[in-house]
Every structure is written in structure tokens, then in C-alpha cells.
PDB file of C-alpha atoms and ligand atoms in Angstrom:
ATOM      1  CA  MET A   1       4.236 -41.026 -26.328  1.00  0.00           C
ATOM      2  CA  ALA A   2       2.285 -37.995 -25.038  1.00  0.00           C
ATOM      3  CA  THR A   3       2.308 -34.997 -27.311  1.00  0.00           C
ATOM      4  CA  LEU A   4       0.720 -31.493 -26.785  1.00  0.00           C
ATOM      5  CA  GLU A   5       0.209 -29.738 -30.000  1.00  0.00           C
ATOM      6  CA  ILE A   6      -0.542 -25.973 -30.192  1.00  0.00           C
ATOM      7  CA  ARG A   7      -1.338 -24.813 -33.650  1.00  0.00           C
ATOM      8  CA  ASP A   8      -1.849 -21.199 -34.727  1.00  0.00           C
ATOM      9  CA  LEU A   9      -3.517 -20.326 -31.586  1.00  0.00           C
ATOM     10  CA  HIS A  10      -5.293 -16.816 -31.346  1.00  0.00           C
ATOM     11  CA  VAL A  11      -6.546 -15.692 -28.091  1.00  0.00           C
ATOM     12  CA  THR A  12      -8.385 -12.467 -26.953  1.00  0.00           C
ATOM     13  CA  VAL A  13      -8.753 -11.134 -23.586  1.00  0.00           C
ATOM     14  CA  ALA A  14     -11.237  -8.366 -22.983  1.00  0.00           C
ATOM     15  CA  ASP A  15     -11.753  -7.970 -26.724  1.00  0.00           C
ATOM     16  CA  LYS A  16      -8.031  -7.440 -27.278  1.00  0.00           C
ATOM     17  CA  GLU A  17      -5.957 -10.004 -29.289  1.00  0.00           C
ATOM     18  CA  ILE A  18      -3.094 -11.175 -27.075  1.00  0.00           C
ATOM     19  CA  LEU A  19      -2.002 -14.425 -28.750  1.00  0.00           C
ATOM     20  CA  LYS A  20      -1.474 -13.975 -32.408  1.00  0.00           C
ATOM     21  CA  GLY A  21      -0.652 -17.322 -33.751  1.00  0.00           C
ATOM     22  CA  VAL A  22       1.198 -19.616 -31.452  1.00  0.00           C
ATOM     23  CA  ASN A  23       2.744 -22.822 -32.774  1.00  0.00           C
ATOM     24  CA  LEU A  24       4.312 -25.319 -30.379  1.00  0.00           C
ATOM     25  CA  THR A  25       4.784 -29.036 -29.941  1.00  0.00           C
ATOM     26  CA  VAL A  26       5.774 -30.503 -26.564  1.00  0.00           C
ATOM     27  CA  LYS A  27       6.390 -34.240 -26.150  1.00  0.00           C
ATOM     28  CA  ALA A  28       6.859 -36.435 -23.118  1.00  0.00           C
ATOM     29  CA  GLY A  29      10.462 -36.464 -21.927  1.00  0.00           C
ATOM     30  CA  GLU A  30      11.094 -32.923 -23.484  1.00  0.00           C
ATOM     31  CA  THR A  31      11.622 -29.737 -21.611  1.00  0.00           C
ATOM     32  CA  HIS A  32      10.715 -26.592 -23.365  1.00  0.00           C
ATOM     33  CA  ALA A  33      11.371 -23.017 -21.972  1.00  0.00           C
ATOM     34  CA  ILE A  34       9.306 -20.147 -23.163  1.00  0.00           C
ATOM     35  CA  MET A  35      10.950 -16.856 -22.445  1.00  0.00           C
ATOM     36  CA  GLY A  36       9.815 -13.317 -23.269  1.00  0.00           C
ATOM     37  CA  PRO A  37       9.397  -9.867 -21.853  1.00  0.00           C
ATOM     38  CA  ASN A  38       6.663  -8.806 -19.462  1.00  0.00           C
ATOM     39  CA  GLY A  39       3.075  -8.547 -21.154  1.00  0.00           C
ATOM     40  CA  SER A  40       4.200 -10.616 -24.280  1.00  0.00           C
ATOM     41  CA  GLY A  41       1.390 -13.152 -23.656  1.00  0.00           C
ATOM     42  CA  LYS A  42       3.165 -15.952 -21.897  1.00  0.00           C
ATOM     43  CA  SER A  43       0.736 -16.360 -18.958  1.00  0.00           C
ATOM     44  CA  THR A  44      -2.128 -15.922 -21.529  1.00  0.00           C
ATOM     45  CA  LEU A  45      -0.877 -19.036 -23.329  1.00  0.00           C
ATOM     46  CA  ALA A  46      -0.976 -20.987 -19.988  1.00  0.00           C
ATOM     47  CA  TYR A  47      -4.424 -19.723 -19.018  1.00  0.00           C
ATOM     48  CA  ALA A  48      -5.737 -20.511 -22.594  1.00  0.00           C
ATOM     49  CA  ILE A  49      -4.535 -23.975 -22.364  1.00  0.00           C
ATOM     50  CA  ALA A  50      -6.067 -24.268 -18.836  1.00  0.00           C
ATOM     51  CA  GLY A  51      -9.469 -23.138 -20.111  1.00  0.00           C
ATOM     52  CA  HIS A  52      -9.719 -19.909 -18.025  1.00  0.00           C
ATOM     53  CA  PRO A  53     -13.100 -18.299 -19.014  1.00  0.00           C
ATOM     54  CA  LYS A  54     -11.658 -14.804 -19.499  1.00  0.00           C
ATOM     55  CA  TYR A  55      -9.464 -15.981 -22.403  1.00  0.00           C
ATOM     56  CA  THR A  56     -11.249 -16.522 -25.609  1.00  0.00           C
ATOM     57  CA  VAL A  57      -9.722 -18.871 -28.224  1.00  0.00           C
ATOM     58  CA  THR A  58     -10.658 -17.249 -31.524  1.00  0.00           C
ATOM     59  CA  SER A  59      -8.909 -19.674 -33.832  1.00  0.00           C
ATOM     60  CA  GLY A  60      -6.273 -22.442 -33.796  1.00  0.00           C
ATOM     61  CA  SER A  61      -6.132 -25.627 -31.931  1.00  0.00           C
ATOM     62  CA  VAL A  62      -4.648 -27.400 -28.861  1.00  0.00           C
ATOM     63  CA  THR A  63      -4.626 -31.119 -28.861  1.00  0.00           C
ATOM     64  CA  LEU A  64      -3.260 -33.652 -26.428  1.00  0.00           C
ATOM     65  CA  ASP A  65      -2.531 -36.930 -28.232  1.00  0.00           C
ATOM     66  CA  GLY A  66      -4.848 -35.819 -30.926  1.00  0.00           C
ATOM     67  CA  GLU A  67      -7.609 -35.015 -28.536  1.00  0.00           C
ATOM     68  CA  ASP A  68      -9.115 -31.631 -28.675  1.00  0.00           C
ATOM     69  CA  VAL A  69      -8.233 -29.891 -25.334  1.00  0.00           C
ATOM     70  CA  LEU A  70     -10.212 -26.856 -26.072  1.00  0.00           C
ATOM     71  CA  ALA A  71     -13.400 -28.796 -26.189  1.00  0.00           C
ATOM     72  CA  MET A  72     -12.810 -30.300 -22.725  1.00  0.00           C
ATOM     73  CA  GLU A  73     -14.098 -28.970 -19.605  1.00  0.00           C
ATOM     74  CA  VAL A  74     -11.431 -27.781 -17.277  1.00  0.00           C
ATOM     75  CA  ASP A  75     -11.532 -30.942 -15.032  1.00  0.00           C
ATOM     76  CA  GLU A  76     -11.420 -33.086 -18.118  1.00  0.00           C
ATOM     77  CA  ARG A  77      -8.088 -31.444 -19.099  1.00  0.00           C
ATOM     78  CA  ALA A  78      -6.587 -32.572 -15.856  1.00  0.00           C
ATOM     79  CA  ARG A  79      -7.981 -36.011 -16.389  1.00  0.00           C
ATOM     80  CA  ALA A  80      -6.460 -36.233 -19.890  1.00  0.00           C
ATOM     81  CA  GLY A  81      -3.107 -35.674 -18.371  1.00  0.00           C
ATOM     82  CA  LEU A  82      -2.548 -31.869 -18.333  1.00  0.00           C
ATOM     83  CA  PHE A  83      -1.132 -30.133 -15.366  1.00  0.00           C
ATOM     84  CA  LEU A  84      -1.142 -26.280 -15.199  1.00  0.00           C
ATOM     85  CA  ALA A  85       0.721 -24.339 -12.529  1.00  0.00           C
ATOM     86  CA  MET A  86      -0.139 -20.614 -12.624  1.00  0.00           C
ATOM     87  CA  GLN A  87       2.001 -17.591 -11.975  1.00  0.00           C
ATOM     88  CA  TYR A  88      -0.304 -16.491  -9.355  1.00  0.00           C
ATOM     89  CA  PRO A  89      -1.871 -19.534  -7.835  1.00  0.00           C
ATOM     90  CA  VAL A  90      -5.454 -19.030  -6.263  1.00  0.00           C
ATOM     91  CA  GLU A  91      -5.877 -19.248  -2.459  1.00  0.00           C
ATOM     92  CA  VAL A  92      -8.528 -21.636  -1.366  1.00  0.00           C
ATOM     93  CA  PRO A  93      -9.437 -20.648   2.200  1.00  0.00           C
ATOM     94  CA  GLY A  94     -10.829 -23.466   4.259  1.00  0.00           C
ATOM     95  CA  VAL A  95      -9.660 -26.215   1.942  1.00  0.00           C
ATOM     96  CA  SER A  96      -6.578 -28.021   3.267  1.00  0.00           C
ATOM     97  CA  VAL A  97      -3.666 -29.079   1.179  1.00  0.00           C
ATOM     98  CA  SER A  98      -4.431 -32.661   2.007  1.00  0.00           C
ATOM     99  CA  ASN A  99      -8.118 -32.502   1.113  1.00  0.00           C
ATOM    100  CA  PHE A 100      -7.431 -30.441  -2.070  1.00  0.00           C
ATOM    101  CA  MET A 101      -4.846 -33.058  -3.158  1.00  0.00           C
ATOM    102  CA  ARG A 102      -7.138 -36.039  -2.468  1.00  0.00           C
ATOM    103  CA  THR A 103      -9.837 -34.369  -4.568  1.00  0.00           C
ATOM    104  CA  ALA A 104      -7.464 -33.722  -7.486  1.00  0.00           C
ATOM    105  CA  VAL A 105      -5.927 -37.250  -7.341  1.00  0.00           C
ATOM    106  CA  THR A 106      -9.412 -38.763  -7.283  1.00  0.00           C
ATOM    107  CA  ALA A 107     -10.398 -36.720 -10.328  1.00  0.00           C
ATOM    108  CA  VAL A 108      -7.342 -37.540 -12.175  1.00  0.00           C
ATOM    109  CA  ARG A 109      -7.000 -41.364 -11.304  1.00  0.00           C
ATOM    110  CA  GLY A 110     -10.808 -41.747 -11.749  1.00  0.00           C
ATOM    111  CA  GLU A 111     -11.293 -43.331  -8.281  1.00  0.00           C
ATOM    112  CA  ALA A 112     -10.815 -42.116  -4.761  1.00  0.00           C
ATOM    113  CA  PRO A 113      -7.561 -43.407  -3.271  1.00  0.00           C
ATOM    114  CA  LYS A 114      -7.827 -45.362  -0.021  1.00  0.00           C
ATOM    115  CA  LEU A 115      -7.411 -42.793   2.757  1.00  0.00           C
ATOM    116  CA  ARG A 116      -4.603 -44.616   4.553  1.00  0.00           C
ATOM    117  CA  LEU A 117      -2.620 -45.192   1.417  1.00  0.00           C
ATOM    118  CA  PHE A 118      -3.264 -41.684   0.217  1.00  0.00           C
ATOM    119  CA  SER A 119      -2.045 -40.242   3.499  1.00  0.00           C
ATOM    120  CA  LYS A 120       1.040 -42.390   3.554  1.00  0.00           C
ATOM    121  CA  GLU A 121       1.831 -41.378  -0.161  1.00  0.00           C
ATOM    122  CA  LEU A 122       1.278 -37.658   0.532  1.00  0.00           C
ATOM    123  CA  LYS A 123       3.483 -37.887   3.724  1.00  0.00           C
ATOM    124  CA  GLU A 124       6.243 -39.569   1.863  1.00  0.00           C
ATOM    125  CA  ARG A 125       6.202 -37.030  -1.094  1.00  0.00           C
ATOM    126  CA  MET A 126       6.221 -34.171   1.322  1.00  0.00           C
ATOM    127  CA  ALA A 127       9.153 -35.613   3.195  1.00  0.00           C
ATOM    128  CA  GLU A 128      11.086 -35.778  -0.093  1.00  0.00           C
ATOM    129  CA  LEU A 129      10.293 -32.137  -0.699  1.00  0.00           C
ATOM    130  CA  GLN A 130      11.393 -31.324   2.871  1.00  0.00           C
ATOM    131  CA  MET A 131       7.818 -30.164   3.711  1.00  0.00           C
ATOM    132  CA  ASP A 132       6.710 -29.925   7.326  1.00  0.00           C
ATOM    133  CA  PRO A 133       3.915 -32.477   7.801  1.00  0.00           C
ATOM    134  CA  ALA A 134       1.806 -29.738   9.355  1.00  0.00           C
ATOM    135  CA  PHE A 135       1.700 -28.110   6.002  1.00  0.00           C
ATOM    136  CA  ALA A 136      -0.808 -30.780   4.902  1.00  0.00           C
ATOM    137  CA  GLN A 137      -3.435 -28.993   7.120  1.00  0.00           C
ATOM    138  CA  ARG A 138      -2.839 -25.483   5.859  1.00  0.00           C
ATOM    139  CA  SER A 139      -5.443 -23.845   3.490  1.00  0.00           C
ATOM    140  CA  VAL A 140      -4.295 -24.066  -0.053  1.00  0.00           C
ATOM    141  CA  ASN A 141      -1.939 -21.145  -1.012  1.00  0.00           C
ATOM    142  CA  GLU A 142      -3.204 -19.058   1.902  1.00  0.00           C
ATOM    143  CA  GLY A 143      -0.383 -17.075   3.107  1.00  0.00           C
ATOM    144  CA  PHE A 144       2.133 -19.515   1.542  1.00  0.00           C
ATOM    145  CA  SER A 145       5.684 -18.095   0.940  1.00  0.00           C
ATOM    146  CA  GLY A 146       7.079 -18.114  -2.514  1.00  0.00           C
ATOM    147  CA  GLY A 147       9.027 -21.205  -1.640  1.00  0.00           C
ATOM    148  CA  GLU A 148       6.012 -23.066  -0.231  1.00  0.00           C
ATOM    149  CA  LYS A 149       4.088 -22.263  -3.198  1.00  0.00           C
ATOM    150  CA  LYS A 150       6.638 -23.821  -5.287  1.00  0.00           C
ATOM    151  CA  ARG A 151       6.939 -27.001  -3.045  1.00  0.00           C
ATOM    152  CA  HIS A 152       3.130 -27.274  -3.135  1.00  0.00           C
ATOM    153  CA  GLU A 153       3.231 -27.092  -6.978  1.00  0.00           C
ATOM    154  CA  ILE A 154       5.885 -29.783  -7.327  1.00  0.00           C
ATOM    155  CA  LEU A 155       4.031 -31.881  -4.726  1.00  0.00           C
ATOM    156  CA  GLN A 156       0.928 -31.743  -7.039  1.00  0.00           C
ATOM    157  CA  LEU A 157       3.019 -32.748  -9.928  1.00  0.00           C
ATOM    158  CA  GLU A 158       4.433 -35.740  -8.146  1.00  0.00           C
ATOM    159  CA  MET A 159       1.042 -36.872  -6.860  1.00  0.00           C
ATOM    160  CA  LEU A 160      -0.877 -36.389 -10.216  1.00  0.00           C
ATOM    161  CA  GLN A 161       1.904 -37.748 -12.675  1.00  0.00           C
ATOM    162  CA  PRO A 162       0.572 -35.554 -15.616  1.00  0.00           C
ATOM    163  CA  LYS A 163       1.615 -36.210 -19.258  1.00  0.00           C
ATOM    164  CA  ILE A 164       2.354 -32.578 -19.904  1.00  0.00           C
ATOM    165  CA  ALA A 165       3.021 -29.889 -17.297  1.00  0.00           C
ATOM    166  CA  VAL A 166       2.747 -26.243 -17.996  1.00  0.00           C
ATOM    167  CA  LEU A 167       4.576 -24.267 -15.264  1.00  0.00           C
ATOM    168  CA  ASP A 168       4.203 -20.460 -15.359  1.00  0.00           C
ATOM    169  CA  GLU A 169       7.043 -19.529 -13.184  1.00  0.00           C
ATOM    170  CA  THR A 170       7.216 -16.123 -11.272  1.00  0.00           C
ATOM    171  CA  ASP A 171      10.888 -16.651 -10.453  1.00  0.00           C
ATOM    172  CA  SER A 172      11.031 -13.044  -9.438  1.00  0.00           C
ATOM    173  CA  GLY A 173      10.988 -13.120  -5.551  1.00  0.00           C
ATOM    174  CA  LEU A 174      11.808 -16.699  -5.373  1.00  0.00           C
ATOM    175  CA  ASP A 175      14.976 -17.369  -3.523  1.00  0.00           C
ATOM    176  CA  VAL A 176      17.560 -19.917  -4.712  1.00  0.00           C
ATOM    177  CA  ASP A 177      16.029 -22.572  -2.503  1.00  0.00           C
ATOM    178  CA  ALA A 178      12.573 -22.214  -4.215  1.00  0.00           C
ATOM    179  CA  LEU A 179      14.170 -22.133  -7.713  1.00  0.00           C
ATOM    180  CA  LYS A 180      15.961 -25.419  -6.702  1.00  0.00           C
ATOM    181  CA  VAL A 181      12.787 -27.097  -5.583  1.00  0.00           C
ATOM    182  CA  VAL A 182      11.140 -26.359  -8.949  1.00  0.00           C
ATOM    183  CA  SER A 183      14.253 -27.217 -10.870  1.00  0.00           C
ATOM    184  CA  GLU A 184      14.904 -30.537  -9.197  1.00  0.00           C
ATOM    185  CA  GLY A 185      11.218 -31.538  -9.582  1.00  0.00           C
ATOM    186  CA  VAL A 186      11.270 -30.637 -13.407  1.00  0.00           C
ATOM    187  CA  ASN A 187      14.550 -32.379 -13.874  1.00  0.00           C
ATOM    188  CA  ARG A 188      13.207 -35.427 -12.151  1.00  0.00           C
ATOM    189  CA  PHE A 189      10.117 -35.594 -14.358  1.00  0.00           C
ATOM    190  CA  SER A 190      12.060 -35.014 -17.659  1.00  0.00           C
ATOM    191  CA  ALA A 191      14.615 -37.692 -16.582  1.00  0.00           C
ATOM    192  CA  ALA A 192      11.848 -40.191 -16.194  1.00  0.00           C
ATOM    193  CA  GLY A 193      10.749 -39.496 -19.817  1.00  0.00           C
ATOM    194  CA  GLU A 194       7.153 -39.642 -19.275  1.00  0.00           C
ATOM    195  CA  THR A 195       6.213 -36.056 -18.661  1.00  0.00           C
ATOM    196  CA  GLY A 196       6.734 -33.126 -21.056  1.00  0.00           C
ATOM    197  CA  VAL A 197       7.454 -29.848 -19.443  1.00  0.00           C
ATOM    198  CA  LEU A 198       6.660 -26.257 -20.717  1.00  0.00           C
ATOM    199  CA  LEU A 199       8.400 -23.941 -18.480  1.00  0.00           C
ATOM    200  CA  ILE A 200       7.352 -20.332 -18.822  1.00  0.00           C
ATOM    201  CA  THR A 201       9.712 -17.617 -17.346  1.00  0.00           C
ATOM    202  CA  HIS A 202      11.084 -14.231 -18.153  1.00  0.00           C
ATOM    203  CA  TYR A 203      14.411 -14.706 -16.407  1.00  0.00           C
ATOM    204  CA  THR A 204      17.084 -17.091 -17.259  1.00  0.00           C
ATOM    205  CA  ARG A 205      17.820 -17.564 -13.511  1.00  0.00           C
ATOM    206  CA  ILE A 206      15.872 -20.769 -13.277  1.00  0.00           C
ATOM    207  CA  LEU A 207      17.590 -22.127 -16.400  1.00  0.00           C
ATOM    208  CA  ARG A 208      20.874 -22.407 -14.430  1.00  0.00           C
ATOM    209  CA  TYR A 209      19.264 -25.413 -12.735  1.00  0.00           C
ATOM    210  CA  VAL A 210      16.909 -26.752 -15.404  1.00  0.00           C
ATOM    211  CA  LYS A 211      18.525 -27.492 -18.824  1.00  0.00           C
ATOM    212  CA  PRO A 212      15.752 -27.188 -21.342  1.00  0.00           C
ATOM    213  CA  ASP A 213      16.009 -29.098 -24.624  1.00  0.00           C
ATOM    214  CA  PHE A 214      14.323 -26.182 -26.438  1.00  0.00           C
ATOM    215  CA  VAL A 215      14.196 -22.490 -25.889  1.00  0.00           C
ATOM    216  CA  HIS A 216      11.530 -20.347 -27.458  1.00  0.00           C
ATOM    217  CA  VAL A 217      11.525 -16.601 -27.436  1.00  0.00           C
ATOM    218  CA  PHE A 218       7.958 -15.036 -27.049  1.00  0.00           C
ATOM    219  CA  ALA A 219       7.258 -11.571 -28.122  1.00  0.00           C
ATOM    220  CA  ASP A 220       4.047  -9.747 -28.951  1.00  0.00           C
ATOM    221  CA  GLY A 221       1.792 -12.794 -28.721  1.00  0.00           C
ATOM    222  CA  HIS A 222       3.868 -15.422 -30.546  1.00  0.00           C
ATOM    223  CA  ILE A 223       7.098 -17.256 -30.854  1.00  0.00           C
ATOM    224  CA  VAL A 224       9.673 -15.243 -32.691  1.00  0.00           C
ATOM    225  CA  ALA A 225      12.748 -17.405 -32.237  1.00  0.00           C
ATOM    226  CA  ALA A 226      13.597 -20.949 -31.079  1.00  0.00           C
ATOM    227  CA  GLY A 227      16.884 -22.732 -30.458  1.00  0.00           C
ATOM    228  CA  GLY A 228      18.633 -24.947 -27.888  1.00  0.00           C
ATOM    229  CA  PRO A 229      19.898 -23.963 -24.377  1.00  0.00           C
ATOM    230  CA  GLU A 230      22.423 -21.591 -25.933  1.00  0.00           C
ATOM    231  CA  LEU A 231      19.447 -19.252 -26.798  1.00  0.00           C
ATOM    232  CA  ALA A 232      18.906 -18.833 -23.121  1.00  0.00           C
ATOM    233  CA  ASP A 233      22.548 -17.717 -22.600  1.00  0.00           C
ATOM    234  CA  GLU A 234      22.226 -15.227 -25.381  1.00  0.00           C
ATOM    235  CA  LEU A 235      19.082 -13.744 -23.865  1.00  0.00           C
ATOM    236  CA  GLU A 236      20.726 -13.393 -20.620  1.00  0.00           C
ATOM    237  CA  ALA A 237      23.640 -11.484 -22.168  1.00  0.00           C
ATOM    238  CA  GLU A 238      21.614  -9.448 -24.665  1.00  0.00           C
ATOM    239  CA  GLY A 239      18.074  -9.264 -23.400  1.00  0.00           C
ATOM    240  CA  TYR A 240      14.970  -9.173 -25.612  1.00  0.00           C
ATOM    241  CA  GLU A 241      15.640  -5.881 -27.410  1.00  0.00           C
ATOM    242  CA  LYS A 242      16.558  -7.599 -30.653  1.00  0.00           C
ATOM    243  CA  TYR A 243      13.267  -9.538 -30.714  1.00  0.00           C
ATOM    244  CA  THR A 244      10.987  -6.623 -29.688  1.00  0.00           C
ATOM    245  CA  LYS A 245      12.597  -3.888 -31.656  1.00  0.00           C
ATOM    246  CA  ALA A 246      12.357  -5.740 -35.019  1.00  0.00           C
ATOM    247  CA  GLY A 247       8.667  -5.377 -34.747  1.00  0.00           C
ATOM    248  CA  VAL A 248       8.078  -9.126 -35.212  1.00  0.00           C
TER     249      VAL A 248
HETATM  250  N1  ATP B   1      -7.665 -10.685 -17.720  1.00  0.00           N
HETATM  251  C1  ATP B   1      -7.084  -9.639 -18.336  1.00  0.00           C
HETATM  252  N2  ATP B   1      -7.759  -8.492 -18.641  1.00  0.00           N
HETATM  253  C2  ATP B   1      -7.127  -7.600 -19.352  1.00  0.00           C
HETATM  254  N3  ATP B   1      -5.933  -7.678 -19.942  1.00  0.00           N
HETATM  255  C3  ATP B   1      -5.264  -8.854 -19.677  1.00  0.00           C
HETATM  256  C4  ATP B   1      -5.728  -9.851 -18.981  1.00  0.00           C
HETATM  257  N4  ATP B   1      -4.897 -10.864 -18.889  1.00  0.00           N
HETATM  258  C5  ATP B   1      -3.862 -10.508 -19.641  1.00  0.00           C
HETATM  259  N5  ATP B   1      -4.057  -9.301 -20.127  1.00  0.00           N
HETATM  260  C6  ATP B   1      -3.165  -8.495 -20.991  1.00  0.00           C
HETATM  261  O1  ATP B   1      -2.547  -9.352 -21.923  1.00  0.00           O
HETATM  262  C7  ATP B   1      -1.245  -8.941 -22.172  1.00  0.00           C
HETATM  263  C8  ATP B   1      -0.358 -10.221 -21.923  1.00  0.00           C
HETATM  264  O2  ATP B   1      -0.338 -10.559 -20.475  1.00  0.00           O
HETATM  265  P1  ATP B   1       0.462 -11.796 -19.870  1.00  0.00           P
HETATM  266  O3  ATP B   1      -0.058 -11.934 -18.503  1.00  0.00           O
HETATM  267  O4  ATP B   1      -0.011 -13.014 -20.796  1.00  0.00           O
HETATM  268  O5  ATP B   1       1.921 -11.542 -20.178  1.00  0.00           O
HETATM  269  P2  ATP B   1       3.173 -12.313 -19.588  1.00  0.00           P
HETATM  270  O6  ATP B   1       4.028 -12.550 -20.902  1.00  0.00           O
HETATM  271  O7  ATP B   1       2.763 -13.500 -18.844  1.00  0.00           O
HETATM  272  O8  ATP B   1       3.980 -11.269 -18.683  1.00  0.00           O
HETATM  273  P3  ATP B   1       4.871 -11.449 -17.403  1.00  0.00           P
HETATM  274  O9  ATP B   1       6.282 -11.782 -17.972  1.00  0.00           O
HETATM  275  O10 ATP B   1       4.841 -10.090 -16.822  1.00  0.00           O
HETATM  276  O11 ATP B   1       4.347 -12.424 -16.642  1.00  0.00           O
HETATM  277  C9  ATP B   1      -0.831  -7.913 -21.209  1.00  0.00           C
HETATM  278  O12 ATP B   1      -1.110  -6.670 -21.978  1.00  0.00           O
HETATM  279  C10 ATP B   1      -2.045  -7.908 -20.206  1.00  0.00           C
HETATM  280  O13 ATP B   1      -2.385  -6.699 -19.597  1.00  0.00           O
HETATM  281 MG1   MG B   2       3.028 -13.889 -16.916  1.00  0.00          MG
END
């Protein structure tokens, strides 16, 4: 069973320490929510796992099934079964959703899918997500609405079938429809039991639709509390003050 293990991870950005010892284990079939105030380092965690060059790991480890993720090139991480969806996905002008997806699928599966089969698969998945077929010809993320970005994100998940998915959710600015797209996607994956999901958010709104198995509170660069779904309800009622004031 796939396991992502993060051990005592320290990360600096522009010479400033942002992550101060993160410990977390995510297994296939589990959904973990990371919640925490703005600026606490949640996206930094996602970027560090993704291998973004601006984020320097100074100590600690990240492994997927015992393999050193931090030693892998960015594309190797995807091949190993990691999927990372960023809070602010990059626009790729001139590259269509269809071409982008075929390249990603080729990289992850290790061989180019037959064009006809690939087109059929993409069309079917898009129909499931109620996406207009014309969307396949749009440039990646260019001018996408919040909801379209989310559909595109879940489309990638479905096509790539990762072992572990890290989803950094904006949820601000997303309407209920977009939230439902993400939630249904996440729920489908966790129900199948083959993908572990790490869902990063700072609102509990999305957690009305996704029932995480574990909730972690993130403050000042590390996890300061952990619990079950009831912790999300507590955060909704009381906010993060308790965790940030204590100076932990
Ligand atoms: N590329 C960067 N250059 C400089 N500072 C950065 C960079 N990336 C992150 N930081 C800083 O690191 C800290 C943590 O930012 P991060 O984006 O990880 O927070 P977050 O928990 O995701 O916040 P939010 O809930 O608003 O998404 C912030 O103080 C931020 O300004
Ligand atoms: Mg963030």
C-alpha cells in the first residue's frame, strides 16, 4: 500500500525558515486535511514536495514507499505516483489541455497512449466531469475560471491515477459547484482506496463535502494539533486563535 512519509521537514524560502519540522504520514485510501491560517506554510509544504526550485529543504525527509522523493527530479516524482495541484496553477499559453494531458499521461505511464484510445478516454472523463469537449483545445489554465481550474485538476487526477495526491485548494472564490467537483473527485478516489489524499485548505467549507479521516492544524511552519473530522468543526466554530496565540 502506497505511503507518503514526511519526517522533520525544514524548508527555507529566500533564506527564511518557513517549515520548522513537519511530520506527516499519508497512506493510500486515507484523506488528510491540513488546515491553518494564511501564511503558516501550507503551500510551502506542497511546493517542497513538488520540488519547486525556490524552496530549499534544509533537513528532514520525504519518502514515497521508502523511496527518497527529494532526490528525484520533478518529473520522476510524478512517475513515482505523486500528484501535486497548486493553489495558483501556472498558465501554459499555446499548449492545449489535450496535448498537456497526453504528455503527462505519457510521462507517468512510461509510454505514449495510442492517440485514438487517449482521445476517447479523455472525452469520457471530461463528460463525467460535465466539461464542454471544446475545453480540450483551450490553453492550459489560460483564462480558466475557478471552477474550470478545479475540473481540470480533477481531470488530471482521473487520467494520471496517482498513488498520493496533494491538493492545495484556494477555496476562496470558488463557488459551491467548483467545491463539489473537487469534493466528489476526492471522495471517488478515497473510496477506491488506491489513492491517498492530502487536502490543504484554510476554510472548513470544502470539508462539508469531503470527510477527511484526519485533520491536522498547521501553524507557524509545523503541525500543532491533529484529530479526526471533529477538529474541523471546532476550527470552524473557534478559528485558529487558540493555536497561534499559544506561540506553538
Ligand atoms: N517564493 C517566496 N518568496 C518569499 N517568501 C515566500 C515565498 N513563498 C512563501 N513565502 C513566505 O512563506 C510564508 C508561508 O507562505 P505559504 O504560501 O506557504 O502560506 P499558506 O499557509 O499557504 O498561506 P495561505 O493560507 O494564504 O495560502 C509566507 O510568509 C510567505 O510570504
Ligand atoms: Mg497557500
